[in-house]
Amino acid sequence: MKAHLAFRDVPDHLHDDGSAHRDGETFGPATSGLTRDLLDFEAMRLAFLINRKMILGIMAGGLLVGVASAVFMPRIFTARASIQIDQQARKVLGTEDSEPLANGSEADRMLQTQVDILNSRAMARRVSDALGLAASDTFLEQSTGRAPSGLTPGERVDRVIDTLQRNLDVDLPHNSRVVGVMYKSRDAALSAKVANTFVAEFIKGNIQRKFSASSYSLEFLGNQLSVAKRRLEESERTLITYSRTASLIDTSAGMAGKTGIAQGPQSLVTANLVELNDRSAEAKANRLQAEERWHQASGTPLMQLPEVLSNNAVQQLLQQRAEQAAKLQELRAHLKADHPSVVQATTQLNELDNEARTIAESIRGSIKNQYMVAARQDGAMQSAVNGLKSATLSEQDRGVRYNILKREVDTNRQLYDSLLQRYKEVSAAAGVTVNNISQIDVAEAPRKPTSPRVLINIGLSIILAAGAAVLAVILRSRLFDTINDPRDVERRLALPLLGVVPMDLGGSPLTTLLSPKSDIAEAYHAIRTSIELSSSVGLPKSLLLTSSSPSEGKSTSSYALARDFALQGKRVLLVDADLRRPTLHRIVDVDPGVNGFSSVLARKVGFQDAVVPTLIENLSFLASGPVPPDPANLFSGTSLREFLAEVGGSFDLLVLDAPPVLSIADAMELTAEASATVFVLQTGGVRVKAAQQSVMRLRRAGGNIIGAIVSKYDTKMAGYDYAYSYRYGY
């Protein structure tokens, strides 16, 4: 049977840490097998199979913990109430104070502030006092399942408050003003009772804070109002006292009532001066008007004055004169001038002219008299105003102080009026208990417990157990970093895999080897084929088998390969090169004390005298011989090289069973002279670091390592993977 893996050339160099590189490619610890195996499902399957007992134990323990938690954990009941928190309360009177509406982060901060108040220790103390929870140990017993002992009253209060805070859960959902208030307890009725009490005390506390603020404002305004009233009274008394002392009479109210316009503060003298001044201005205007009319009348012909022309009597006389003048004109046309009728008409016409002129003169005289009266009145008024001016100027000096006192009175009155108005508003709003927090849902005693959740607890236990199992596998792989997967030989040791020898469940691999169809026999057939194909020059003359430590299967592999090559017709010499702890003599059934390999190297006998035939055709055996005092000296000379050269002419293949690499230095001497070296590893029996150090030491000694054999591999554990299964089922 041909090997299932093609062999690559041996890496050019092996580093001190066990990593190897070839043509720019790095192998070994530089690329951790565990890291690469994270996505290697085959490696994960193998890791599970290797650690299946531990994993199943951890998973079973996790399942038991989950079931135990569901069975033995106390039943917890959660009651839920809900409240709505608005930024502003509805106004009743319309005069209540209100803060501006907040937006964005300010609104969220306001809601979070209310949640913090609910979670505060002061709120828990209010609930404790309202329900009387700290009066006895009943509440603590209901909450914890056992009654505390030896608690002082102060300690009991602290314990109750801590329990309330610990079991309270306030839920503030996103984009909502409805806040959930939940309380957990072992008693369903107690949970609902405490949750509702938290809501009630929270609303009551909010109202009390607002009422306290209103009471403080009312008290503050009352004090300020008393101070303002006292200041107003004092300023009014001071103003009245000064006005009496200075003989100042304020007539501003009377003037305002007359004119309808608010006047400044005026005394009696000032009021008279103002009134006389107004009359003087009126008299002066009348004089100027009368004077203008007189000047016009005196410069205008008498009968052309407007007042004369507009007089009714004058108009009648002028009409009569016109009629008489027409009549006279008619008489003169027929009669002579001295005719009595003409003379009479002329006399009547002259009389009409005289009457009209008389009336016109009286009208002009009336205009002159009006002018004279207006001039006298103007003079009298101006004289009276001039007399009051000096008295007014003297009074103004005293009015400066009066005005200062008057302004102080007005300021104090305005302050008093505004405080009085605000006091009335606050007094009216103080009794209004509209709140911005309202209860939406009332907590009811829950019918089902919220904890423990059986399925969730079991699921979480299984998940945690699975995580612990994975962690345990990783830690175990780190602490016990052994070769468990045959593929690790190439990935971590940078060695070609010659083959895998399955574990013999019967306990006697040599007996199983006699069956040609057994897994072990098939495995060594494949390894023998791999060795033949390992080099283009064919089968090596000498083949050395070694391992990191004892009991890894190198002696069994040496015998099995020598036997297999012999059965193929090759002349094979099997040499027990372990001069310290030989084991092949038991397999071949030869006395170890006879002349053997040590005797040949010591040149006591020739190898022909020491070699003994075996029951297998073409297979000869050279025992280790007597144990020398210093085996290393036998390998360090030229006797080993001479022995190999001499034996090479008599046998087709020399198989050397060498001692372990890490125990002594004999293996390095042997690998330097052997044509090829095979490294044997026991599955799970050698750490990767030790194997890497062994390979490194063999390479430094000049050994030609053609590959590695993985022994004692549990094929059942691996699931009979096609790459490593040697059972063909013929």
XYZ file of C-alpha atoms in Angstrom, residues 8-723:
716
model
C 8.467 17.006 0.665
C 12.107 17.838 1.011
C 13.487 18.293 4.476
C 13.560 21.932 5.694
C 16.887 23.667 5.276
C 17.182 24.854 8.866
C 15.569 24.310 12.249
C 15.558 27.220 14.714
C 16.394 27.013 18.372
C 12.721 27.342 19.340
C 11.805 24.329 17.258
C 10.449 26.243 14.244
C 11.770 25.434 10.813
C 11.897 27.239 7.510
C 12.409 26.256 3.936
C 12.388 28.525 0.869
C 10.924 31.410 2.830
C 8.240 29.222 4.467
C 8.104 28.979 8.245
C 6.864 25.986 10.236
C 6.489 25.137 13.890
C 5.662 27.458 16.814
C 5.985 30.592 14.680
C 2.525 29.735 13.377
C 0.683 28.212 16.284
C -1.263 25.105 15.463
C -3.989 26.159 17.889
C -4.458 29.476 16.106
C -4.684 27.838 12.711
C -6.992 25.177 14.087
C -9.587 27.743 15.072
C -11.120 27.324 11.620
C -9.953 23.751 11.132
C -13.104 21.723 11.654
C -11.250 18.443 11.515
C -8.885 19.651 14.237
C -11.814 20.846 16.304
C -13.526 17.491 15.898
C -10.347 15.762 16.963
C -9.984 18.080 19.949
C -13.542 17.238 20.935
C -12.903 13.529 20.643
C -9.708 13.753 22.671
C -11.374 15.769 25.421
C -14.836 14.323 25.060
C -15.008 13.006 28.592
C -13.960 16.314 30.088
C -16.316 18.250 27.775
C -19.250 15.970 28.499
C -18.511 16.193 32.203
C -18.467 19.983 32.125
C -21.650 20.117 30.028
C -23.369 17.675 32.377
C -22.271 19.770 35.333
C -23.620 22.919 33.641
C -26.918 21.201 32.938
C -27.155 20.070 36.549
C -26.408 23.596 37.746
C -29.154 24.957 35.471
C -31.675 22.413 36.674
C -30.634 22.940 40.295
C -31.004 26.704 39.915
C -34.503 26.238 38.514
C -35.438 23.873 41.349
C -33.781 25.430 44.368
C -33.737 29.157 43.533
C -36.451 31.131 45.340
C -39.478 32.297 43.367
C -39.304 36.024 42.724
C -42.429 38.021 41.862
C -42.168 41.369 40.070
C -44.999 43.901 40.303
C -45.076 46.797 37.857
C -46.701 50.217 38.087
C -46.272 53.060 35.611
C -46.358 56.835 35.821
C -46.417 59.622 33.258
C -43.981 62.486 33.772
C -44.814 65.728 31.928
C -42.614 68.771 31.731
C -45.378 71.146 32.882
C -48.550 70.718 34.889
C -51.915 71.928 33.612
C -52.716 75.456 34.832
C -55.883 76.008 36.823
C -55.826 79.711 37.620
C -53.628 80.731 34.713
C -51.262 82.529 37.065
C -49.183 79.531 38.230
C -45.477 79.639 37.547
C -44.202 77.304 34.840
C -40.781 76.562 33.500
C -40.131 76.806 29.755
C -40.474 73.583 27.815
C -37.162 71.771 27.372
C -36.100 70.117 24.159
C -33.619 67.411 23.266
C -31.031 66.624 25.884
C -32.648 68.955 28.452
C -35.884 66.952 28.327
C -33.941 63.695 28.697
C -32.034 65.195 31.620
C -35.313 66.176 33.280
C -36.662 62.620 32.942
C -33.404 61.130 34.200
C -33.552 63.456 37.199
C -36.996 62.125 38.094
C -35.719 58.555 37.730
C -32.804 59.356 40.046
C -35.251 60.750 42.600
C -37.220 57.502 42.431
C -34.031 55.519 43.007
C -32.810 57.791 45.788
C -32.307 56.700 49.349
C -34.661 59.425 50.572
C -37.505 57.963 48.502
C -36.797 54.482 49.894
C -36.915 55.927 53.424
C -40.291 57.558 52.682
C -41.665 54.202 51.489
C -40.262 52.468 54.559
C -41.870 55.039 56.858
C -45.186 54.935 54.968
C -45.471 51.132 55.232
C -43.755 50.795 58.611
C -41.303 48.255 57.179
C -38.552 48.999 59.702
C -40.798 48.416 62.689
C -40.081 44.669 62.671
C -38.101 41.976 60.861
C -41.120 40.788 58.850
C -40.193 42.676 55.692
C -36.593 41.478 55.746
C -37.757 37.912 56.309
C -40.149 38.159 53.350
C -37.403 39.600 51.154
C -34.538 37.257 52.033
C -36.340 34.143 53.235
C -34.782 34.245 56.670
C -35.233 36.483 59.665
C -32.179 38.539 60.667
C -31.098 38.503 64.253
C -29.275 40.917 66.509
C -30.111 44.064 64.519
C -30.384 47.407 66.255
C -33.205 49.733 65.164
C -30.774 51.861 63.178
C -29.253 48.831 61.475
C -32.724 47.511 60.640
C -33.664 50.818 59.027
C -30.480 50.776 56.913
C -31.062 47.146 55.949
C -34.663 47.868 54.916
C -33.638 50.885 52.824
C -30.855 48.909 51.148
C -33.295 46.089 50.360
C -35.821 48.512 48.865
C -33.192 50.151 46.674
C -31.714 46.816 45.595
C -35.043 45.304 44.532
C -36.415 48.453 42.873
C -36.064 48.753 39.111
C -37.085 51.923 37.271
C -37.523 51.548 33.516
C -37.153 54.695 31.406
C -37.962 53.753 27.787
C -36.625 55.733 24.859
C -38.886 58.397 23.322
C -41.538 58.006 26.015
C -42.582 59.823 29.181
C -44.182 56.741 30.738
C -41.816 55.361 33.374
C -42.173 51.841 34.724
C -41.701 51.268 38.467
C -41.026 47.607 39.242
C -40.341 45.929 42.548
C -39.145 42.338 43.116
C -39.963 40.263 46.160
C -40.639 36.702 47.203
C -44.159 37.751 48.162
C -46.437 38.735 45.250
C -48.741 40.931 47.357
C -45.763 42.685 48.952
C -44.269 43.421 45.522
C -47.458 45.167 44.354
C -47.830 47.010 47.653
C -44.289 48.368 47.624
C -44.460 49.330 43.928
C -47.701 51.293 44.441
C -46.268 52.934 47.567
C -43.212 54.059 45.634
C -45.485 55.694 43.039
C -47.726 57.295 45.687
C -44.808 58.652 47.706
C -43.105 59.911 44.553
C -46.223 61.851 43.500
C -46.765 63.095 47.052
C -43.153 64.178 47.332
C -43.375 66.057 44.044
C -46.494 67.898 45.241
C -44.867 68.667 48.575
C -41.820 70.105 46.837
C -44.034 72.384 44.794
C -46.124 73.340 47.837
C -42.952 74.019 49.816
C -41.727 76.264 47.025
C -45.101 78.122 47.011
C -45.056 78.439 50.803
C -41.566 79.819 50.728
C -42.549 82.285 48.002
C -45.631 83.331 49.971
C -43.632 83.826 53.143
C -40.958 85.760 51.298
C -43.518 87.994 49.566
C -45.294 88.602 52.873
C -42.085 89.779 54.493
C -41.223 91.976 51.548
C -44.768 93.375 51.475
C -44.525 94.381 55.149
C -41.218 96.122 54.512
C -42.612 97.919 51.437
C -45.708 99.025 53.334
C -43.640 100.413 56.181
C -41.389 102.283 53.753
C -44.415 103.750 51.926
C -45.987 104.966 55.138
C -42.748 106.533 56.313
C -42.161 108.284 52.983
C -45.747 109.643 52.904
C -45.458 110.985 56.433
C -42.138 112.624 55.591
C -43.668 114.230 52.466
C -46.683 115.598 54.345
C -44.531 116.966 57.176
C -42.235 118.756 54.738
C -45.115 120.170 52.681
C -46.673 121.627 55.821
C -43.375 123.072 56.968
C -42.669 124.594 53.546
C -46.310 125.750 53.114
C -46.622 123.722 49.904
C -50.068 122.685 48.755
C -50.230 120.017 46.080
C -52.970 120.750 43.513
C -51.910 118.161 40.939
C -54.982 116.000 41.591
C -57.355 118.904 41.016
C -55.565 119.970 37.848
C -55.612 116.458 36.508
C -59.340 116.300 37.140
C -59.914 119.501 35.224
C -57.716 118.952 32.231
C -57.911 115.159 32.029
C -54.115 115.082 31.749
C -51.869 113.876 34.523
C -50.006 116.934 35.818
C -46.791 117.081 37.785
C -46.767 118.048 41.418
C -47.973 121.737 41.774
C -48.423 124.115 44.728
C -51.227 126.671 45.077
C -48.990 129.575 43.979
C -47.808 127.625 41.003
C -51.354 126.656 40.122
C -52.450 130.356 40.287
C -49.457 131.383 38.193
C -50.241 128.795 35.615
C -53.893 129.806 35.487
C -53.111 133.572 35.332
C -50.461 132.963 32.739
C -52.976 131.160 30.582
C -55.457 134.029 30.998
C -52.742 136.595 30.332
C -51.866 134.885 27.100
C -55.544 134.898 26.176
C -55.882 138.604 27.032
C -52.825 139.423 25.026
C -54.213 137.581 22.067
C -57.523 139.452 22.392
C -55.645 142.754 22.563
C -53.643 142.009 19.485
C -56.788 141.024 17.641
C -58.663 144.148 18.745
C -55.667 146.335 17.921
C -55.501 144.892 14.422
C -59.204 145.523 13.902
C -58.819 149.132 15.080
C -55.879 149.801 12.812
C -57.852 148.431 9.904
C -60.941 150.433 10.809
C -59.052 153.699 11.235
C -57.316 153.373 7.859
C -60.393 152.368 5.870
C -63.122 154.810 4.582
C -66.017 154.869 6.947
C -68.634 153.470 4.641
C -66.294 150.726 3.362
C -65.672 149.082 6.697
C -66.775 145.425 6.648
C -68.535 145.851 9.988
C -70.484 148.830 8.534
C -71.387 147.074 5.332
C -72.553 144.012 7.214
C -74.797 146.057 9.579
C -78.525 145.545 8.913
C -79.505 149.106 9.691
C -76.893 150.494 7.357
C -77.982 148.067 4.652
C -81.624 149.278 5.001
C -80.586 152.927 4.884
C -78.422 152.321 1.841
C -81.357 150.588 0.140
C -83.698 153.523 0.997
C -81.104 155.999 -0.210
C -80.770 154.179 -3.496
C -84.557 154.318 -3.946
C -84.622 158.038 -2.968
C -81.741 158.823 -5.303
C -83.596 157.171 -8.175
C -86.735 159.126 -7.354
C -84.757 162.413 -7.179
C -83.181 161.642 -10.496
C -86.581 161.113 -12.032
C -87.899 164.430 -10.566
C -84.942 166.383 -11.822
C -85.620 165.095 -15.234
C -89.080 166.771 -15.281
C -88.768 169.604 -12.759
C -86.426 172.408 -11.970
C -84.018 172.371 -9.052
C -85.987 174.867 -7.017
C -89.153 172.975 -7.358
C -90.465 172.045 -3.941
C -90.694 168.367 -4.866
C -87.050 168.346 -5.944
C -85.970 170.236 -2.847
C -87.902 167.858 -0.592
C -86.409 164.747 -2.299
C -82.952 166.216 -1.965
C -83.489 166.871 1.734
C -84.659 163.314 2.318
C -81.625 161.939 0.500
C -79.265 163.984 2.692
C -81.009 162.788 5.813
C -80.507 159.179 4.760
C -76.793 159.841 4.223
C -76.464 161.467 7.626
C -78.177 158.541 9.378
C -75.933 156.047 7.623
C -72.834 158.057 8.497
C -73.927 158.300 12.113
C -74.342 154.533 12.392
C -70.944 153.956 10.726
C -69.278 156.318 13.154
C -70.779 154.450 16.079
C -69.503 151.147 14.663
C -65.989 152.569 14.308
C -66.163 153.869 17.849
C -67.210 150.459 19.119
C -64.131 148.909 17.471
C -61.926 151.458 19.173
C -63.559 150.846 22.551
C -62.975 147.084 22.188
C -59.331 147.753 21.488
C -58.963 149.960 24.545
C -60.657 147.378 26.828
C -58.414 144.573 25.523
C -55.301 146.675 26.085
C -56.302 147.429 29.688
C -57.053 143.756 30.368
C -53.683 142.704 28.909
C -51.867 145.168 31.080
C -53.712 144.010 34.194
C -53.002 140.343 33.533
C -49.342 140.942 32.817
C -49.016 142.890 36.035
C -50.618 140.020 38.031
C -48.357 137.403 36.389
C -45.286 139.449 37.154
C -46.400 139.610 40.755
C -46.739 135.791 41.064
C -43.453 135.038 39.335
C -41.305 136.098 42.276
C -43.465 134.043 44.667
C -43.209 131.017 42.356
C -39.429 131.229 42.058
C -39.135 131.335 45.831
C -41.457 128.357 46.119
C -39.469 126.307 43.528
C -36.416 126.320 45.787
C -38.504 124.617 48.437
C -40.097 122.307 45.803
C -36.815 120.523 44.953
C -36.833 118.678 48.252
C -40.584 118.159 47.897
C -40.177 116.529 44.477
C -37.492 114.192 45.809
C -39.774 113.110 48.618
C -42.691 112.832 46.200
C -40.748 110.546 43.832
C -39.756 108.337 46.764
C -43.420 108.077 47.753
C -44.385 107.136 44.171
C -41.607 104.518 43.943
C -42.579 102.957 47.254
C -46.233 102.911 46.199
C -45.431 101.174 42.897
C -43.280 98.568 44.671
C -45.971 97.999 47.259
C -48.692 97.638 44.607
C -46.650 95.101 42.555
C -45.768 93.057 45.663
C -49.388 93.127 46.772
C -50.555 91.901 43.370
C -47.943 89.117 43.307
C -48.840 88.140 46.887
C -52.481 87.775 45.884
C -51.542 85.587 42.873
C -49.270 83.318 44.899
C -51.872 83.085 47.679
C -54.485 82.003 45.154
C -52.131 79.427 43.532
C -50.731 78.042 46.802
C -53.660 75.718 47.361
C -53.706 74.359 43.802
C -52.302 70.800 43.792
C -52.164 70.082 40.050
C -49.170 67.791 39.489
C -47.096 67.044 36.388
C -46.779 63.394 37.482
C -49.746 61.063 37.162
C -50.131 57.335 37.685
C -51.034 55.282 34.609
C -50.967 51.657 35.788
C -51.577 50.419 39.299
C -49.384 47.482 40.285
C -51.237 44.234 40.835
C -50.014 41.128 42.600
C -48.320 39.020 39.877
C -49.750 35.543 39.301
C -46.527 34.001 37.989
C -42.981 34.424 39.232
C -40.493 36.215 36.999
C -37.538 34.314 38.395
C -36.177 31.728 38.069
C -36.767 31.248 34.334
C -36.245 27.547 33.891
C -35.459 27.440 30.182
C -33.309 30.561 30.285
C -31.372 29.334 33.331
C -30.759 25.956 31.757
C -29.835 27.558 28.443
C -27.439 29.986 30.106
C -25.941 27.176 32.161
C -25.371 25.124 29.028
C -23.868 28.119 27.205
C -21.580 28.917 30.129
C -20.649 25.247 30.434
C -19.858 25.160 26.722
C -17.676 28.241 27.136
C -15.979 26.685 30.145
C -15.437 23.485 28.158
C -13.865 25.415 25.286
C -11.680 27.299 27.747
C -10.712 24.044 29.445
C -9.786 22.496 26.088
C -7.673 25.523 25.218
C -5.974 25.550 28.616
C -5.376 21.823 28.411
C -3.930 22.177 24.942
C -1.659 24.930 26.264
C -0.624 23.104 29.399
C -0.386 19.707 27.713
C 0.703 20.656 24.215
C 1.146 17.154 22.741
C 0.895 15.669 19.289
C -2.683 14.428 19.092
C -3.379 14.987 15.431
C -0.989 13.273 12.948
C -1.245 16.355 10.774
C 0.606 18.290 13.472
C 3.769 16.418 12.471
C 3.970 18.403 9.268
C 2.476 21.617 10.619
C 4.428 21.882 13.840
C 7.522 19.756 13.338
C 8.005 20.392 9.611
C 8.536 16.655 9.036
C 6.922 14.440 6.402
C 4.440 12.007 7.879
C 5.505 8.467 6.962
C 2.454 6.866 8.538
C 0.236 6.356 11.522
C 0.263 3.199 13.663
C -3.106 2.609 15.359
C -3.393 1.633 18.989
C -3.697 -2.074 19.653
C -6.708 -2.410 21.902
C -5.727 -6.009 22.638
C -2.548 -4.859 24.336
C -0.107 -6.992 22.263
C 0.914 -5.197 19.053
C 3.501 -7.922 18.170
C 0.784 -10.547 18.202
C -1.565 -8.348 16.159
C 1.283 -7.716 13.733
C 1.219 -11.409 12.731
C -2.217 -10.859 11.153
C -1.575 -9.467 7.646
C -4.988 -7.783 7.516
C -4.769 -6.076 10.897
C -4.660 -2.321 11.188
C -1.154 -2.391 12.633
C 0.178 -4.623 9.835
C -1.414 -2.405 7.195
C 0.029 0.674 8.906
C 3.583 -0.694 8.794
C 3.099 -1.763 5.175
C 2.246 1.857 4.370
C 5.248 3.123 6.373
C 7.560 0.672 4.613
C 6.302 1.934 1.253
C 6.775 5.555 2.363
C 10.399 4.830 3.337
C 11.075 3.225 -0.044
C 9.639 6.283 -1.802
C 11.351 8.805 0.461
C 14.385 9.119 -1.795
C 15.052 8.933 -5.500
C 18.015 6.572 -4.881
C 15.767 3.928 -3.347
C 16.022 2.179 -0.029
C 18.683 3.622 2.333
C 21.461 1.331 3.485
C 20.946 2.084 7.177
C 17.742 3.187 8.871
C 17.806 4.654 12.386
C 14.639 4.833 14.523
C 14.597 7.071 17.582
C 12.177 9.105 19.693
C 12.109 11.935 22.215
C 11.556 9.746 25.262
C 11.252 6.057 26.102
C 8.144 3.917 25.522
C 6.960 5.743 22.403
C 7.019 2.619 20.217
C 10.384 2.946 18.451
C 11.524 -0.624 19.321
C 8.245 -2.107 18.122
C 8.425 0.014 14.970
C 12.052 -1.060 14.394
C 11.139 -4.740 14.636
C 7.957 -4.327 12.530
C 9.781 -2.484 9.718
C 12.714 -4.913 9.741
C 10.276 -7.824 9.572
C 8.256 -6.188 6.791
C 11.345 -5.482 4.669
C 12.573 -9.043 5.286
C 9.240 -10.475 4.144
C 9.686 -8.459 0.945
C 12.900 -10.391 0.242
C 15.373 -7.853 1.593
C 18.318 -9.025 3.669
C 17.771 -7.090 6.883
C 19.896 -6.806 9.994
C 18.021 -5.536 13.081
C 20.438 -3.945 15.567
C 19.545 -3.063 19.154
C 21.610 0.155 19.376
C 20.252 1.115 22.802
C 23.241 0.022 24.902
C 21.776 1.363 28.140
C 18.211 -0.011 28.231
C 17.889 -2.594 25.461
C 14.404 -4.051 24.707
C 14.598 -5.795 21.315
C 16.059 -8.987 22.859
C 12.666 -9.617 24.471
C 10.932 -9.401 21.117
C 13.437 -11.626 19.322
C 13.866 -13.821 22.389
C 17.688 -13.573 22.598
C 19.918 -13.492 25.660
C 21.109 -9.839 26.065
C 24.321 -10.906 27.790
C 25.826 -12.633 24.763
C 28.196 -10.931 22.382
C 26.372 -8.132 20.623
C 26.603 -4.616 19.294
C 28.760 -3.358 22.165
C 31.176 -6.252 21.664
C 31.466 -5.470 17.942
C 32.085 -1.758 18.549
C 34.708 -2.673 21.152
C 36.307 -4.915 18.507
C 36.099 -7.959 20.758
C 34.341 -10.007 18.101
C 33.408 -9.597 14.467
C 29.838 -8.785 13.607
C 29.479 -12.206 11.880
C 30.064 -13.855 15.234
C 27.556 -11.647 17.022
C 24.694 -11.711 14.499
C 22.050 -14.358 15.132
C 19.311 -15.511 12.763
C 15.606 -15.157 13.625
C 12.549 -17.226 12.839
C 11.771 -14.851 9.988
C 13.520 -15.527 6.733
C 16.069 -12.851 5.648
C 15.922 -11.175 9.092
C 19.001 -11.286 11.340
C 19.390 -9.737 14.754
C 22.296 -8.103 16.535
C 21.648 -7.748 20.263
C 22.931 -4.842 22.311
C 25.485 -7.021 24.070
C 26.938 -6.419 27.496
C 26.250 -2.946 28.891
C 29.518 -0.952 28.580
C 30.626 1.472 31.307
C 30.590 4.436 28.867
C 28.527 3.754 25.689
C 29.194 7.247 24.318
C 32.883 6.425 23.828
C 31.970 3.425 21.671
C 29.960 5.642 19.277
C 32.429 8.539 19.174
C 35.277 6.645 17.463
C 35.596 5.158 13.992
C 34.325 1.760 14.973
C 30.688 2.732 14.245
C 31.503 3.966 10.751
C 33.587 0.866 10.062
C 30.787 -1.368 11.330
C 28.224 0.252 9.019
C 30.522 -0.038 6.026
C 31.273 -3.699 6.760
C 27.649 -4.647 7.333
C 26.502 -2.804 4.196
C 28.206 -5.409 2.038
C 26.349 -8.309 3.674
C 22.833 -6.891 4.135
C 20.457 -4.817 2.001
C 19.173 -2.831 5.008
C 20.457 -2.155 8.481
C 17.715 -1.147 11.007
C 19.054 0.522 14.152
C 16.898 0.832 17.291
C 18.537 3.920 18.852
C 18.048 5.284 22.361
C 15.818 8.372 22.986
C 17.167 11.755 21.877
C 16.519 13.816 25.004
C 17.825 11.245 27.472
C 21.408 10.770 26.276
C 23.721 11.821 23.440
C 23.994 8.338 21.854
C 21.280 9.059 19.300
C 23.191 12.083 17.895
C 26.267 9.931 17.265
C 24.199 7.241 15.559
C 22.119 9.634 13.399
C 25.276 11.279 12.098
C 26.449 7.926 10.629
C 23.083 6.467 9.570
C 21.831 6.949 6.003
C 18.318 7.890 7.151
C 16.581 8.624 10.431
C 12.930 8.074 11.308
C 11.453 9.979 14.255
C 8.794 8.057 16.239
C 6.140 9.927 18.289
C 3.476 8.530 20.557
C 0.044 10.135 20.172
C -0.522 12.335 23.210
C 2.691 11.030 24.788
C 5.194 13.734 23.897
C 4.971 17.467 24.093
C 5.446 19.478 20.962
C 8.278 21.469 22.512
C 10.164 18.282 23.403
C 9.615 16.860 19.939
C 10.830 20.073 18.344
C 13.932 20.075 20.513
C 14.612 16.438 19.580
C 14.311 17.156 15.854
C 16.541 20.196 16.236
C 19.240 18.149 18.020
C 19.112 15.428 15.349
C 19.504 17.986 12.571
C 22.369 19.722 14.331
C 24.084 16.348 14.617
C 23.816 15.961 10.834
C 21.032 13.425 10.786
C 18.969 12.893 7.636
C 15.424 12.757 9.023
C 13.236 11.392 6.251
C 10.002 11.547 8.234
C 8.092 10.680 11.339
C 5.851 7.858 12.523
C 2.895 8.538 14.832
C 2.303 5.527 17.070
C -0.494 4.384 19.380
C -3.132 6.405 17.486
C -6.723 5.834 18.595
C -8.536 5.469 15.278
C -11.913 5.157 17.009
C -11.326 8.462 18.744
C -10.517 10.014 15.379
C -13.706 8.700 13.879
C -11.892 6.623 11.248
C -11.024 9.635 9.178
C -10.221 8.568 5.636
C -6.749 10.121 5.797
